[in-house]
Coordinates of C-alpha atoms and ligand atoms in Angstrom, one line a residue:
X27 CA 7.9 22.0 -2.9
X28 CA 5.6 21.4 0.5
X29 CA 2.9 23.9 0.8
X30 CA 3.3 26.7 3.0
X31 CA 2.1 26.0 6.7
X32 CA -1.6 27.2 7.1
X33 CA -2.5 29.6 10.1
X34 CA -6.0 29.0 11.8
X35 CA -7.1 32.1 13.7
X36 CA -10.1 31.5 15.9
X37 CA -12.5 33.8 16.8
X38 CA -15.5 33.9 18.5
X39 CA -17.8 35.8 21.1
X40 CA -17.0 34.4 24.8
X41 CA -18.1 31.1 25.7
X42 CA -18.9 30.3 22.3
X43 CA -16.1 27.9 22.8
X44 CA -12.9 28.7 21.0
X45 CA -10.9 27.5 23.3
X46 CA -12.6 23.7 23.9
X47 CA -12.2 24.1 19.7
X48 CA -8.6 25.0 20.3
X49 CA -7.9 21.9 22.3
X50 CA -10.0 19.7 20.4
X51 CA -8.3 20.9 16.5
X52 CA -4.6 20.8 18.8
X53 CA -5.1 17.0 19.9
X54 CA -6.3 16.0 16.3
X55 CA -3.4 17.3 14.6
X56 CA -1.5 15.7 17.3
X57 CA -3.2 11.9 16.8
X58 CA -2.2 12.3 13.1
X59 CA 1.2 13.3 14.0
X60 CA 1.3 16.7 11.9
X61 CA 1.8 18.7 15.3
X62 CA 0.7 22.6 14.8
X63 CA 2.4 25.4 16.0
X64 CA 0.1 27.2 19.2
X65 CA -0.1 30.3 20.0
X66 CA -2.4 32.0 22.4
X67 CA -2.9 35.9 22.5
X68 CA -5.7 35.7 25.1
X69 CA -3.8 37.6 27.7
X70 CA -6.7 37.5 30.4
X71 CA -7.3 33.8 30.2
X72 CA -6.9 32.2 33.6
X73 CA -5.4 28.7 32.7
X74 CA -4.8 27.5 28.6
X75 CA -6.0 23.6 28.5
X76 CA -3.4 22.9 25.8
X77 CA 0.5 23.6 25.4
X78 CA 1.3 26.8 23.6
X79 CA 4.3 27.1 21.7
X80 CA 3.5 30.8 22.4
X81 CA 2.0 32.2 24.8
X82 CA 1.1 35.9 25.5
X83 CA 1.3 35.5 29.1
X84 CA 4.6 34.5 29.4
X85 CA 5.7 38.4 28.3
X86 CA 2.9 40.4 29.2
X87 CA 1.4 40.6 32.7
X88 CA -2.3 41.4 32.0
X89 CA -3.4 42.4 35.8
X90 CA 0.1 44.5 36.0
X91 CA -0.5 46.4 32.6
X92 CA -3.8 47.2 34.2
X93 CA -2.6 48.4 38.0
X94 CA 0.2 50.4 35.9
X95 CA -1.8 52.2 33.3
X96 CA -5.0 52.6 35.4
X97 CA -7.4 50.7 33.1
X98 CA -10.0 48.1 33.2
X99 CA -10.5 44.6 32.0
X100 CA -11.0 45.8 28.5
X101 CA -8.2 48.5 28.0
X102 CA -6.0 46.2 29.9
X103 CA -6.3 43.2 27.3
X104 CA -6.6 46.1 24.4
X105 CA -3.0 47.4 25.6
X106 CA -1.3 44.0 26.5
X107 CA -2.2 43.4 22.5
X108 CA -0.9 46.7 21.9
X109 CA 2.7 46.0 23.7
X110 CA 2.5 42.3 21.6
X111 CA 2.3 43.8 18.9
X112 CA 5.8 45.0 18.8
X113 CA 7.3 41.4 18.9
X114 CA 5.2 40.7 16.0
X115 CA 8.6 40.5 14.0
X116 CA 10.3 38.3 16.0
X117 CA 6.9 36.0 16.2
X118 CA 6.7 35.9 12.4
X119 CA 11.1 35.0 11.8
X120 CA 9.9 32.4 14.4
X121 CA 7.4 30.8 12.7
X122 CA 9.2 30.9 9.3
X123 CA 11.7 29.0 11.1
X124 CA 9.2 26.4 12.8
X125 CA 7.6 26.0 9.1
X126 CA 10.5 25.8 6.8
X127 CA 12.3 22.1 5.9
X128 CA 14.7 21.2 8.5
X129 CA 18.2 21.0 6.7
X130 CA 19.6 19.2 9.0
X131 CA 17.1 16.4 9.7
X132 CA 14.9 16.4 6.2
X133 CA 12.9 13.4 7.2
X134 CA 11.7 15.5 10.2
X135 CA 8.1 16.9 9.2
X136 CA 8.6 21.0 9.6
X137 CA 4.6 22.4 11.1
X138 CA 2.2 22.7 8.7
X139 CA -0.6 24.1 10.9
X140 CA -0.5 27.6 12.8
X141 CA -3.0 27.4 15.2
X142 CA -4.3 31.4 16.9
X143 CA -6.8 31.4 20.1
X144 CA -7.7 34.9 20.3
X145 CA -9.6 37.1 23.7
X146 CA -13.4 36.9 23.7
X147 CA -13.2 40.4 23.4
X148 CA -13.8 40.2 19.6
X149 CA -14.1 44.0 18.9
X150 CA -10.6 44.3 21.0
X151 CA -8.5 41.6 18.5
X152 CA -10.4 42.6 15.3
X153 CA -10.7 46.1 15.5
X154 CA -7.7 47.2 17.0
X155 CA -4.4 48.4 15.2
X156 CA -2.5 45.6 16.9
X157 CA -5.0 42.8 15.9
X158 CA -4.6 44.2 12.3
X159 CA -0.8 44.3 12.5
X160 CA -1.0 40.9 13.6
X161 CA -3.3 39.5 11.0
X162 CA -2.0 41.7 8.1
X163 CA 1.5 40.8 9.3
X164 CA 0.4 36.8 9.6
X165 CA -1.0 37.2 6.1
X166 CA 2.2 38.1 4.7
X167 CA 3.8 35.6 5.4
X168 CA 1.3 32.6 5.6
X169 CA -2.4 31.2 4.1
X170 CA -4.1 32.8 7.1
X171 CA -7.7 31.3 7.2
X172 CA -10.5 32.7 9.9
X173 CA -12.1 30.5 12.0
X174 CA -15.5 32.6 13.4
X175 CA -17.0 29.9 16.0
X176 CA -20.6 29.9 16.8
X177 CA -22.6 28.7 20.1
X178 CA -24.7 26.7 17.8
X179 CA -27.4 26.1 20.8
X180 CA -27.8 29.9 21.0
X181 CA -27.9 30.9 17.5
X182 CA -31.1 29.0 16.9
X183 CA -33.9 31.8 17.0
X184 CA -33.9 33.7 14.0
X185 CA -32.9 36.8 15.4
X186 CA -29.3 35.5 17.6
X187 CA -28.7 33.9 14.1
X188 CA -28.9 36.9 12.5
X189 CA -26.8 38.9 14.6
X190 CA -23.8 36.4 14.4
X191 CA -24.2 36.2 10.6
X192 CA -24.1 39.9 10.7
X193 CA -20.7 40.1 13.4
X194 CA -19.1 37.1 11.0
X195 CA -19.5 39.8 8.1
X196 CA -17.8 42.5 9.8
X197 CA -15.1 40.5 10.7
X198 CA -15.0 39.0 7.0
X199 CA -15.1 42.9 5.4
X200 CA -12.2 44.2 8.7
X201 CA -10.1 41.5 8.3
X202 CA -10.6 40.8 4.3
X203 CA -9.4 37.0 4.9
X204 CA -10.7 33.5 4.0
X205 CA -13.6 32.6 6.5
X206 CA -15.0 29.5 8.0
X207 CA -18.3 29.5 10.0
X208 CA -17.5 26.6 13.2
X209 CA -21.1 26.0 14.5
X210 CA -19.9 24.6 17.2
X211 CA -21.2 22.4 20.0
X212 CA -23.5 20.2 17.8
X213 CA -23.8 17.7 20.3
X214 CA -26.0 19.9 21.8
X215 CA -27.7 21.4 18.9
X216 CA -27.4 20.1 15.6
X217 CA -26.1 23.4 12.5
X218 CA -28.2 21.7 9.9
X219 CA -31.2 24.2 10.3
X220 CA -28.4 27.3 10.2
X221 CA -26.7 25.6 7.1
X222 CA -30.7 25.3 5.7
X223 CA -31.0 29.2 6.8
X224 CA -27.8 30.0 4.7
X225 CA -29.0 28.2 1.3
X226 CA -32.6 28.7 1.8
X227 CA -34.8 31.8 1.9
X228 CA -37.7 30.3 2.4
X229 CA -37.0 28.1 5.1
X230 CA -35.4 31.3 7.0
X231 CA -38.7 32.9 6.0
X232 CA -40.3 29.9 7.3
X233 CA -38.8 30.1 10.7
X234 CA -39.2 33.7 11.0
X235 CA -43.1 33.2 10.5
X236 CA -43.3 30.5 13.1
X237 CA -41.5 32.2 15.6
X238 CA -43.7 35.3 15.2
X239 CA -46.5 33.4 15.3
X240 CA -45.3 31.4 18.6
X241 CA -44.4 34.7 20.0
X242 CA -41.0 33.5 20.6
X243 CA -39.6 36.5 18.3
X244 CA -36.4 37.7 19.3
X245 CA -34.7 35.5 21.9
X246 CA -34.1 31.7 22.8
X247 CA -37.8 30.3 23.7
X248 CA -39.6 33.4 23.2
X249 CA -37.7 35.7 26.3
X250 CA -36.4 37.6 23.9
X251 CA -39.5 40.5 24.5
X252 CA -40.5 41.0 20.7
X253 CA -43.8 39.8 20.9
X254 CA -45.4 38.6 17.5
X255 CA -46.6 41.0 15.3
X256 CA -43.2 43.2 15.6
X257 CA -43.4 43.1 11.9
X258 CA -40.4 45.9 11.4
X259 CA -38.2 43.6 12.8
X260 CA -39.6 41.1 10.6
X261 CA -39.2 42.7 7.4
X262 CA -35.7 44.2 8.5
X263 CA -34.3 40.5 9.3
X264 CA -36.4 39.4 6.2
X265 CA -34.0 42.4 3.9
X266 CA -30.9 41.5 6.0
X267 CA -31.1 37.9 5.1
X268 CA -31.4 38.6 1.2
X269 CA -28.4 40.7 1.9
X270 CA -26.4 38.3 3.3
X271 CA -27.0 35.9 0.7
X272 CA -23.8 37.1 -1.4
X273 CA -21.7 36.6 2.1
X274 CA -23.1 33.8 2.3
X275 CA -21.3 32.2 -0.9
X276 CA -18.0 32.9 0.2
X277 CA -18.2 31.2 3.7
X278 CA -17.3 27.3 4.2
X279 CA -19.8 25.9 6.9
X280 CA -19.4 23.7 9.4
X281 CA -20.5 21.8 12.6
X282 CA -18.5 20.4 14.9
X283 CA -18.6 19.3 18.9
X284 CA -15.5 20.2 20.6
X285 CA -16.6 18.1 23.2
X286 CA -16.8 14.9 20.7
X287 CA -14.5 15.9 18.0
X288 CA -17.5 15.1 15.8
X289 CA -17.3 16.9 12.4
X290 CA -13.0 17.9 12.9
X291 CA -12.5 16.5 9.6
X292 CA -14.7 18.6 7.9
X293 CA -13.7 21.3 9.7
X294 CA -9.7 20.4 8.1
X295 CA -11.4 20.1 4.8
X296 CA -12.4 23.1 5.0
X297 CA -9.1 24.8 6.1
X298 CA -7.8 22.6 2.5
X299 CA -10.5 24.8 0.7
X300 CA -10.0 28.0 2.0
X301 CA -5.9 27.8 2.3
X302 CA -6.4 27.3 -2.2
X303 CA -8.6 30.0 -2.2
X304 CA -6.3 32.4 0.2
X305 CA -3.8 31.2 -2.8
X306 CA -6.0 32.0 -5.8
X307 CA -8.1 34.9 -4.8
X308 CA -6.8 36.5 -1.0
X309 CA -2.7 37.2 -2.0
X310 CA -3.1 38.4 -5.4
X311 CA -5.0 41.0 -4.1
X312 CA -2.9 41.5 -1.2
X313 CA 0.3 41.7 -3.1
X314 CA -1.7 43.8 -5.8
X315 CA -2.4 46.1 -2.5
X316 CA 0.7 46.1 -1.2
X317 CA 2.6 47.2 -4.8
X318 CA -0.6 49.9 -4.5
X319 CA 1.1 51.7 -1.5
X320 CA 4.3 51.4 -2.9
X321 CA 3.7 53.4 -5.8
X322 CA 1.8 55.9 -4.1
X323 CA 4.6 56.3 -1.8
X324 CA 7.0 56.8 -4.7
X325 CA 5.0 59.3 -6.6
X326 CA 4.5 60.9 -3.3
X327 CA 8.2 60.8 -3.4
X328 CA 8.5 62.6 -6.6
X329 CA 5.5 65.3 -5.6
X330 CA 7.6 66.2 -2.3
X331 CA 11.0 66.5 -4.6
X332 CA 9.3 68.8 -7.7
X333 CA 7.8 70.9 -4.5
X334 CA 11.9 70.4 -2.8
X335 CA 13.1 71.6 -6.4
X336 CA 11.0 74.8 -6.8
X337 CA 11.3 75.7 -3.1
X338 CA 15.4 75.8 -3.6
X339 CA 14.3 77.4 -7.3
X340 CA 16.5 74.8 -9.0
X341 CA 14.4 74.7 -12.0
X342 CA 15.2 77.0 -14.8
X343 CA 12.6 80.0 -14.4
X344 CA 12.4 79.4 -10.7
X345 CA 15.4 80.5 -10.3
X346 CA 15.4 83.3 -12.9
X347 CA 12.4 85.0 -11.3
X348 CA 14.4 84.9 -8.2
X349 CA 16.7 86.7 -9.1
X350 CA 14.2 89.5 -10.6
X351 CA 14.6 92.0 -7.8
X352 CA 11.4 93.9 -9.5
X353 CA 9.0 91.3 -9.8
X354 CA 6.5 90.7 -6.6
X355 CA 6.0 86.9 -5.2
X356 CA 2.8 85.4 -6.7
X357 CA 3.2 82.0 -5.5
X358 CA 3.5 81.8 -1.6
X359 CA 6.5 79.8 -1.8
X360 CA 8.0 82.5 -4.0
X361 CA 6.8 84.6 -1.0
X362 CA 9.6 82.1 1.0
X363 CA 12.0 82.6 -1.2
X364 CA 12.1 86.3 -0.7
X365 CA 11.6 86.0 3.1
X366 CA 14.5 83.5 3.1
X367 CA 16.6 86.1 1.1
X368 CA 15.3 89.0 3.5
X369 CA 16.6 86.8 6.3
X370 CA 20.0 85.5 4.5
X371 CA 20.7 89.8 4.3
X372 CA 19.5 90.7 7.7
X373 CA 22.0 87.9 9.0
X374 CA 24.7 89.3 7.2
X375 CA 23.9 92.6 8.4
X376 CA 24.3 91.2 12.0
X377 CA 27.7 90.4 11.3
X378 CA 27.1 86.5 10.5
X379 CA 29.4 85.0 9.0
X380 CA 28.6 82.9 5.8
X381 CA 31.8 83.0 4.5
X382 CA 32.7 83.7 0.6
X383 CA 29.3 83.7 0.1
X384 CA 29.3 80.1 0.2
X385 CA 26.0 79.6 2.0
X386 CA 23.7 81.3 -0.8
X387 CA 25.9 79.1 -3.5
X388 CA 26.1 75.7 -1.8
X389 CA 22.6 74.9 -2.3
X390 CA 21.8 76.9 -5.7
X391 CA 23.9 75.4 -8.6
X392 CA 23.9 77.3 -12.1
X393 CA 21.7 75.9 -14.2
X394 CA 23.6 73.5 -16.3
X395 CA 23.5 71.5 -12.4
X396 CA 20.1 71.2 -12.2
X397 CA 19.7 67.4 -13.1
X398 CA 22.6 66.3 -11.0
X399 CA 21.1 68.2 -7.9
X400 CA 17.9 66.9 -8.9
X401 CA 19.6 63.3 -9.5
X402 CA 20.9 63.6 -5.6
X403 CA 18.3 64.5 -3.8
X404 CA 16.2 61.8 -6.1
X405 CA 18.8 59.4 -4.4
X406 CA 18.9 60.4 -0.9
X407 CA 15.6 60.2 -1.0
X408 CA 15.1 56.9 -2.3
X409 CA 17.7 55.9 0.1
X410 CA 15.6 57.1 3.1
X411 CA 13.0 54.9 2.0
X412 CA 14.7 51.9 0.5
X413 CA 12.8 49.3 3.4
X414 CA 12.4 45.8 1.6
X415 CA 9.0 45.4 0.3
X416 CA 8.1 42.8 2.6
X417 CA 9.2 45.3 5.4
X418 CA 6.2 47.4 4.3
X419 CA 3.7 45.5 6.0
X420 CA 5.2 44.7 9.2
X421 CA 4.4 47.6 11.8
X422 CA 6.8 45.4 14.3
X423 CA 9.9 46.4 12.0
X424 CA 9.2 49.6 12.0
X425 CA 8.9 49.9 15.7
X426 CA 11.9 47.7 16.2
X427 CA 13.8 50.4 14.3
X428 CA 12.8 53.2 16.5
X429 CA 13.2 51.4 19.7
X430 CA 9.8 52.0 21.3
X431 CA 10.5 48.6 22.8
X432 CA 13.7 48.5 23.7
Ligands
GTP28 N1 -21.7 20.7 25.1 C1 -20.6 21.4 24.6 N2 -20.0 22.3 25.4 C2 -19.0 23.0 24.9 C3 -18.4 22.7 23.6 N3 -17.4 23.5 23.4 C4 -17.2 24.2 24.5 N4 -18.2 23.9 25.4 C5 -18.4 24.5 26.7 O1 -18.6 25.9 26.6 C6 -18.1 26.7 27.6 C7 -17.2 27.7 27.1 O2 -16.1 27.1 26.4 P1 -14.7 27.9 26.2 O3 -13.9 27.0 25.4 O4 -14.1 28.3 27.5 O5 -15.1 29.2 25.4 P2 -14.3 30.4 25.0 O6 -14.9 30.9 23.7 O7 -12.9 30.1 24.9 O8 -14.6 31.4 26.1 P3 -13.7 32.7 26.5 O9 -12.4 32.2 27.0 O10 -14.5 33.4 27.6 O11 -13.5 33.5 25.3 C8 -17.3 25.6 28.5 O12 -18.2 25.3 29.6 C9 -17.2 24.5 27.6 O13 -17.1 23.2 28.3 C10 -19.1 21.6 22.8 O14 -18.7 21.3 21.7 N5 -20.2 21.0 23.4

């Protein structure tokens, strides 16, 4: 069987390039004739320099969202996500459609690359619901790999290199997917001294020394205002970097010039590695999560009918002690159970009618009943919640269901 088509989601802060990357990984694919699948859920992006299959745009009006719910730049891309994020299904039956064998014409090549451009907004794709839905929803479904590109030129003072290493782990420990670091833009800067940083302590430590003692702490030629001799900040990037190194190990690395296409293949190579590993080490766990949730949810399931059972005092000395007209509530729902019998009587003594006494009856079966009742309510219940598995994950049928977008 042909592996599943691989989805490439790329992030990065704005300008570091994603979407020169985009182009540049799109028209590779194409020259080796495995077109991808494109998507681009920048809604704010004034003009897209490569053809998206989909395209946020064409269903959400970014400015209008804005002018309609009164927000800004931010809150307008954070709710144009929002409102994508119910058509989430339809994108994923989509794909599986665009990635699956065509029947009809076998010796046509069905996509085997997903490719994701994403806002610069980071914080509004990776930590929202809807950029969660998406990727969690992606992941179901496909090898969904992370492509975190880096403005190589500006990541090379010890402390900007830090603080992306430290934004790629957040988005490694939000998103809990596969990651590749893109140092991108190589032409102008080579990554070898960032993939040195990552492997070696010492020459991090080394850097960090000279940099201090150059008084170019803290920012691209020394503007950045820590002055040598800021020795906190020293010893903290010092600790940070010993603390990454785990992070480190599970990262594929690197450089590439979207401008020349220089390093692409590695950058595929890459994708190769880190589509096995989603295989091996990612979807185990997910599925193993997933399974999780539905148990919970069951023995939630059988919590809420025990408390259903007592609170209708199906079970044996439940309903006994009911019964007992002497005997005081000590459990509050017994407490309900006389204020619902105080209320059945005082409606009966308004003239009600509950007819043959059927009312009291219907729901309280002698005790030899029991199991069935139990049995049926057991059922209804797991009717109500008899969503497919795969179901579970996606937000987008849930929302269908209930029409918010209809
Ligand atoms: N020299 C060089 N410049 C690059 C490279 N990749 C991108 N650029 C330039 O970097 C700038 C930003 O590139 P974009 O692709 O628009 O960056 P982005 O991350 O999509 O930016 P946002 O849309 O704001 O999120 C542009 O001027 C690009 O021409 C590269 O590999 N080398």
């Amino acid at each position: 069987m042909a592996s599943p088509a691989v989805s490439v989601v790329c992030v990065g802060m704005a300008g570091s390039g994603k979407t020169t990357f985009m182009q540049r990984i799109n028209s590779h694919l194409h020259s080796k004739k495995t077109v991808p699948y494109v998507m681009n859920l920048d809604p704010a992006v004034h003009s897209v320099p490569f053809e998206s299959n989909i395209d946020i745009r064409d269903s959400i009006n970014y400015k209008e969202v804005m002018k309609q719910y009164n927000l800004g730049p931010n809150g307008g891309i954070l709710t144009s996500l929002n409102l994508f994020a119910t058509k989430v299904d339809q994108i994923i039956a989509l794909l599986e459609k665009r990635t699956a064998p065509n029947t009809e014409n076998p010796s046509a090549k069905p996509v085997e690359h997903i490719l994701v451009d994403t806002p610069g907004q980071i914080e509004v794709f990776v930590w929202s619901a809807s950029g969660s839905i998406f990727l969690e929803t992606l992941a179901s479904s496909f090898p969904t790999v992370i492509a975190y590109i880096i403005d190589t030129p500006r990541a090379s003072s010890t402390s900007t290199f830090m603080s992306n290493m430290l934004y790629a782990c957040s988005i490694l420990y939000k998103t809990k997917l596969p990651m590749i670091l893109v140092f991108n833009k190589t032409d102008v800067r080579d990554a070898e001294f960032a993939k040195e940083w990552m492997t070696d302590f010492d020459k991090f430590q080394a850097a960090l020394r000279e940099e201090e003692e150059a008084g170019a702490f803290g920012g691209e030629g020394g503007a950045g205002g820590f002055g040598a001799g800021s020795g906190y900040m020293g010893s903290l990037l010092n600790s940070m970097s010993l603390m990454l190194e785990e992070f480190y190990r599970h990262l594929s690395v690197v450089g590439v010039s979207s401008m020349t296409g220089d390093g692409v293949d590695e950058f595929f190579e890459a994708v190769e590695t880190k589509r096995q590993e989603f295989e091996r080490d990612y979807k185990p766990e997910l599925e193993r999560k997933r399974k999780e949730r539905e148990e919970q949810k069951s023995s939630q399931r059988e919590l809420e009918l025990g408390k259903l059972m007592k609170d209708m005092s199906v079970s044996g000395s439940a309903g006994k002690d009911r019964k007992g007209p002497e005997t005081g509530p000590e459990t509050v729902s017994e407490a309900e159970d006389e204020e619902e019998d105080e209320i059945i009587k005082r409606g009966l003594a308004d003239g009600e009618d509950f007819s043959d006494g059927d009312y009291e009856y219907d729901y309280r079966p002698s005790a030899g009943d029991d199991e069935g009742l139990s049995e049926r309510y057991k059922q209804a219940l797991s009717g109500s919640q008899s969503v497919p598995s795969e179901a579970d994950s996606s937000f987008a049928r849930y929302l269908r269901a209930s029409n918010v977008n209809q």
